[in-house]
Tab-separated table of C-alpha atoms and ligand atoms in Angstrom:
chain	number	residue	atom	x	y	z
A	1	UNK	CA	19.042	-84.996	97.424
A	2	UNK	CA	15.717	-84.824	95.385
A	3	UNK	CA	13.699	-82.026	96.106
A	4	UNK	CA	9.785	-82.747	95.584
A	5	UNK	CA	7.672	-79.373	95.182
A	6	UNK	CA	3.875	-79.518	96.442
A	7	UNK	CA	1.763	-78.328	93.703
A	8	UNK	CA	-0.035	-76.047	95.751
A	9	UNK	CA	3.292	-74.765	96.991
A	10	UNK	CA	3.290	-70.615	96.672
A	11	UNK	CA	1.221	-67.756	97.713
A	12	UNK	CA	-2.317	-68.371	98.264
A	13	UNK	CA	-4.975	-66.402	96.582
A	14	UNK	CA	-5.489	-64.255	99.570
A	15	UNK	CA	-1.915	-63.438	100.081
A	16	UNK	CA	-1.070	-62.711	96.623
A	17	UNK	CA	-4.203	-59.887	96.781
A	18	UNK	CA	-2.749	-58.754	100.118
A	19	UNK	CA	1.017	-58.821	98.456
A	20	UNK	CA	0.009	-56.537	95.046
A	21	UNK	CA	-2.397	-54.217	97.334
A	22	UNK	CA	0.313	-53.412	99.985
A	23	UNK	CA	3.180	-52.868	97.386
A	24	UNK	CA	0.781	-50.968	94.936
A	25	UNK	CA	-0.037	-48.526	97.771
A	26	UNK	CA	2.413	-48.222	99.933
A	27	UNK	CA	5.610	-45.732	100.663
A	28	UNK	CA	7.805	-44.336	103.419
A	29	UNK	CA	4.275	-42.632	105.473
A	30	UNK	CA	2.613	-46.852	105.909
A	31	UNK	CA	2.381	-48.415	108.503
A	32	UNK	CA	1.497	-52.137	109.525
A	33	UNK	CA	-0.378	-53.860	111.689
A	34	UNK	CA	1.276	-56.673	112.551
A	35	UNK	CA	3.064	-58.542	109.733
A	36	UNK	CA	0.778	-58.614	106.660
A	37	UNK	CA	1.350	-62.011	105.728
A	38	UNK	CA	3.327	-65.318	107.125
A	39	UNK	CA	6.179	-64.155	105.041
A	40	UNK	CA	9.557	-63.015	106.160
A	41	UNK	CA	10.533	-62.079	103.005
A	42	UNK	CA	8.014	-60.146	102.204
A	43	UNK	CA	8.125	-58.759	105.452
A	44	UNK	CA	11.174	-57.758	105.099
A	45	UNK	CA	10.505	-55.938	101.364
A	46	UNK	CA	8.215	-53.873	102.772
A	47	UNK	CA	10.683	-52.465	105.455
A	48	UNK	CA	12.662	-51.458	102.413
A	49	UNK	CA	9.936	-49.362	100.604
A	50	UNK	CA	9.367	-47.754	104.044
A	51	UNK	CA	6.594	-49.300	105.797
A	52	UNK	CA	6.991	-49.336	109.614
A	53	UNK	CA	5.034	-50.853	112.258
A	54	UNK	CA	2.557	-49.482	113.359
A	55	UNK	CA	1.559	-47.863	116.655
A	56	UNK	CA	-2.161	-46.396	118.418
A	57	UNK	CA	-0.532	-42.840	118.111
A	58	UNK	CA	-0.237	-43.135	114.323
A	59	UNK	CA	-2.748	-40.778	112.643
A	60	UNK	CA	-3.546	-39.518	108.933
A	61	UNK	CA	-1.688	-42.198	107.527
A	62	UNK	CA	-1.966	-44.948	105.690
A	63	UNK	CA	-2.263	-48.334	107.927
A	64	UNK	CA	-2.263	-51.318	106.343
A	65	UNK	CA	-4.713	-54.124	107.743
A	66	UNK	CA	-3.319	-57.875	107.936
A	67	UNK	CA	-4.352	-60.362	105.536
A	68	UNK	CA	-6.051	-62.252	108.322
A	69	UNK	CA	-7.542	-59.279	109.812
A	70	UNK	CA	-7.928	-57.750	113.210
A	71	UNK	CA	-10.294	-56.585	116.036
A	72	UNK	CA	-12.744	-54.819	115.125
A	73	UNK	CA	-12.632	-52.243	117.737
A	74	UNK	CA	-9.131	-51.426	116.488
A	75	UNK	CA	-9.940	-51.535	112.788
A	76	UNK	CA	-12.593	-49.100	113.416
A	77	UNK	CA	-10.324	-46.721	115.623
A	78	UNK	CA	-7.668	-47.017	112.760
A	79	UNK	CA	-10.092	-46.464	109.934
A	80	UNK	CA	-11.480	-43.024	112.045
A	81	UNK	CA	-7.531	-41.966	111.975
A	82	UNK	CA	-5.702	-42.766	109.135
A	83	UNK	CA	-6.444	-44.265	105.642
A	84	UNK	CA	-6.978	-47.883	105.599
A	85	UNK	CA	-5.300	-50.044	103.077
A	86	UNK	CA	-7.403	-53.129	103.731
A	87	UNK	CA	-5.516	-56.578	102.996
A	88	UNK	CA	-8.094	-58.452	104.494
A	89	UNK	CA	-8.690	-61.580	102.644
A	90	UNK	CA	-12.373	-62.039	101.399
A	91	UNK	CA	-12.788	-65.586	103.098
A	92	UNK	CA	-11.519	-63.922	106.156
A	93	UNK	CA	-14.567	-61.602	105.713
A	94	UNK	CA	-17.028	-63.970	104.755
A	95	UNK	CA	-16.536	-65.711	108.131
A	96	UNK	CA	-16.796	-61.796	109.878
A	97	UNK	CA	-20.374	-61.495	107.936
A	98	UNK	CA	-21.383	-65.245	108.731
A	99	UNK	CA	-20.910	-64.732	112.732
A	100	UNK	CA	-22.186	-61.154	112.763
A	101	UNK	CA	-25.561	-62.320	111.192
A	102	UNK	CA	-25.940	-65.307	113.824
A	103	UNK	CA	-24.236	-64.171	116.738
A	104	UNK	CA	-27.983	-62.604	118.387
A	105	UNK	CA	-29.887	-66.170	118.260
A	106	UNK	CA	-27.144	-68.778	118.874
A	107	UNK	CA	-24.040	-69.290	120.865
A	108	UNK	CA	-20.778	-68.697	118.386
A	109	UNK	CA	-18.401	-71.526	118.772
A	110	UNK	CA	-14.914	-70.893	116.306
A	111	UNK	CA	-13.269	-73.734	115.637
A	112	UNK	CA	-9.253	-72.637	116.097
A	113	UNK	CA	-6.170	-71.062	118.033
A	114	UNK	CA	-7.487	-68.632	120.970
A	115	UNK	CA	-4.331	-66.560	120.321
A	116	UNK	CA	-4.472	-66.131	116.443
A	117	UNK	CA	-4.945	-62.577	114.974
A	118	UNK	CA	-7.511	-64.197	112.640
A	119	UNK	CA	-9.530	-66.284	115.757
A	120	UNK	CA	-9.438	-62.317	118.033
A	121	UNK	CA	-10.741	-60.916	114.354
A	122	UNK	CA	-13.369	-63.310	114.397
A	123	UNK	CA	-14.142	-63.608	117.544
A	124	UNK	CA	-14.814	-59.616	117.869
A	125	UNK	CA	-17.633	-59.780	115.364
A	126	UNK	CA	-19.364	-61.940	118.280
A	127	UNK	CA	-18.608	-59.134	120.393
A	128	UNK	CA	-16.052	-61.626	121.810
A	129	UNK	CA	-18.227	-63.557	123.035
A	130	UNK	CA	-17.616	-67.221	121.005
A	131	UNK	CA	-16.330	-70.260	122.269
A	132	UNK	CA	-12.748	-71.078	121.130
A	133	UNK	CA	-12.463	-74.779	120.603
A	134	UNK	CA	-8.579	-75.012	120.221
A	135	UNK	CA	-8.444	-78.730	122.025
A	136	UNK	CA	-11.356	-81.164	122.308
A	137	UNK	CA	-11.101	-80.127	126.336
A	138	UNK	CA	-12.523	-77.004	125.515
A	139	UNK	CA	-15.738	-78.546	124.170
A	140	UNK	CA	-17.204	-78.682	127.922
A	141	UNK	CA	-17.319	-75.131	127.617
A	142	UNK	CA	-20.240	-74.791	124.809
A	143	UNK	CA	-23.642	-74.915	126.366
A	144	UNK	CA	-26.713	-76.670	125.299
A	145	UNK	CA	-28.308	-74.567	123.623
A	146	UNK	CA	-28.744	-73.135	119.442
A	147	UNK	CA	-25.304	-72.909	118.415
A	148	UNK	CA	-23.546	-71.590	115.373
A	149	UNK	CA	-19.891	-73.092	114.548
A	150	UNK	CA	-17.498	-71.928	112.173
A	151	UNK	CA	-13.317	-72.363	111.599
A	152	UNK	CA	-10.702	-70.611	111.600
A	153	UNK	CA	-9.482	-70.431	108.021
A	154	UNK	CA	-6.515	-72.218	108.328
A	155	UNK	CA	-7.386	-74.886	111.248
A	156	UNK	CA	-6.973	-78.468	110.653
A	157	UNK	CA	-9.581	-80.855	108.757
A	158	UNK	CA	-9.347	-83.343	110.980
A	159	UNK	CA	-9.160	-81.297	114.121
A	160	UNK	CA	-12.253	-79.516	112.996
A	161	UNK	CA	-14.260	-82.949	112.105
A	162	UNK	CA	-13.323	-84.651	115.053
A	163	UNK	CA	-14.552	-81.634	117.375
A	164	UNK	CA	-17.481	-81.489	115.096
A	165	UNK	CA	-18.502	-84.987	115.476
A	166	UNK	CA	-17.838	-84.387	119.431
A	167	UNK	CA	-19.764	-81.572	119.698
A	168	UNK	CA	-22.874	-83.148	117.814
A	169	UNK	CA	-22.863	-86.243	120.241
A	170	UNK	CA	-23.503	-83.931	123.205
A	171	UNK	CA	-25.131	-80.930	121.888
A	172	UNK	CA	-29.110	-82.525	121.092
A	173	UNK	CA	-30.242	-78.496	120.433
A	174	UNK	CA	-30.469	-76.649	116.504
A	175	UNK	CA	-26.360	-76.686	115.553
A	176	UNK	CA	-25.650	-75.111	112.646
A	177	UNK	CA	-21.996	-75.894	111.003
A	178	UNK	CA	-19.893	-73.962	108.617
A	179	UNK	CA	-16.717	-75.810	107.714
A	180	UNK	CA	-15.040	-72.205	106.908
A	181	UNK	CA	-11.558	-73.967	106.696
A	182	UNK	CA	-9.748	-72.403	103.204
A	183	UNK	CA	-9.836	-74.470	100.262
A	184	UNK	CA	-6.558	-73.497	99.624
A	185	UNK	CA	-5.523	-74.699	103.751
A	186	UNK	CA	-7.066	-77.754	102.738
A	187	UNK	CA	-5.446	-78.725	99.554
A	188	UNK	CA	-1.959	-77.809	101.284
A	189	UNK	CA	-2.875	-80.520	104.376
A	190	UNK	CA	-3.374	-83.144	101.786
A	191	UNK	CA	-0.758	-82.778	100.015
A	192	UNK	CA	1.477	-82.801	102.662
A	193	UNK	CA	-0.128	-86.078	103.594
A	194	UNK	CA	0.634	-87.722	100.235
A	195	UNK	CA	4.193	-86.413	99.834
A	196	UNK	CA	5.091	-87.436	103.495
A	197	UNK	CA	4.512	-90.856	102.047
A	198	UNK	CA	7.001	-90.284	99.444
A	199	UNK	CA	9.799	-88.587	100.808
B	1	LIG	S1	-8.239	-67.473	103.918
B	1	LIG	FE1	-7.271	-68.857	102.474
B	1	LIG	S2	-6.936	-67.613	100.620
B	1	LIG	FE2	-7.327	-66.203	102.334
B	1	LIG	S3	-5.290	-65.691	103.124
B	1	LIG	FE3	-6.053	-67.387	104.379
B	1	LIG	S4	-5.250	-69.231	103.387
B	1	LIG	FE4	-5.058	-67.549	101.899
């Protein structure tokens, strides 16, 4: 059988920060939040240096914080307690600082998966307040009025232009859209597209 490797195939740049930072720092007193990245391996290899889950009655330790981040309400309990080893990615951020600066003037709408760590991350720097659009059903939920729309990192193009397109056909108030999907999401969904024509 032939075996056809995506270019893009491998860490992303976010996890590969979030990788080096939690080995670099880490040993037998870490603890996680969660798993750091969508990696069983590496999961699993930081189990063997030590690193255990971790729990609300964990204090002056080190916690590390998921590459795709958490509430904030918990991140700021954790960082009063312990020592913070933040994993974070910095597009993960950017989209923090994006809905924290417009969340007082317009309705927040995240394109994205109601349930995903990243979405409840988001989500709390618009003091969970933002519309979730995880199907086009949901769209009858944002109101007419200035809205602010961004994505979840890793959401899908076309989900997120479709709902887009939706939303501006119904929506005649001030939108303002930030496609915040990853470059590095993206490139991965079209290359799957073109080697699912191959193979
Ligand atoms: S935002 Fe992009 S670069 Fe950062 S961890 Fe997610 S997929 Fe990787």
């Amino acid at each position: 059988m032939e075996i056809i490797l995506a270019k893009s195939a491998g860490f992303c740049f976010g996890v590969k920060r979030a990788v080096k930072m939690a080995f670099e720092d880490s040993d037998e007193e870490t603890y996680c939040i969660g798993d750091l990245v969508h990696n069983p391996i590496v999961v699993e290899n930081l189990k063997k240096i030590g690193v255990k889950p971790y729990n609300e009655n964990i204090t002056n330790k080190k916690v590390i914080i998921r590459s795709h981040g958490i509430h904030k309400k918990l991140l700021d309990k954790i960082k009063s307690e312990n020592q913070v080893i933040d994993c974070v990615c910095p597009k993960v951020k950017y989209v923090y600082k994006l809905v924290e600066d417009h969340k007082d003037n317009y309705q927040i709408v995240i394109i994205g998966s109601k349930n995903h760590p990243e979405v409840i991350g988001i989500n709390s720097y618009a003091d969970d307040k933002a519309i979730i659009i995880e199907t086009l059903e949901d769209i009858k939920y944002i109101k007419n009025k200035p809205t602010f729309i961004v994505s979840q990192t890793t959401s899908n193009q076309n989900f997120f232009e479709n709902a887009i397109n939706m939303i501006k056909s119904i929506l005649n108030d001030d939108i303002i859209v930030y496609n915040t999907i990853c470059s590095a999401t993206k490139t991965r969904q079209d290359e799957a597209v073109e080697l699912s024509k191959k193979s």
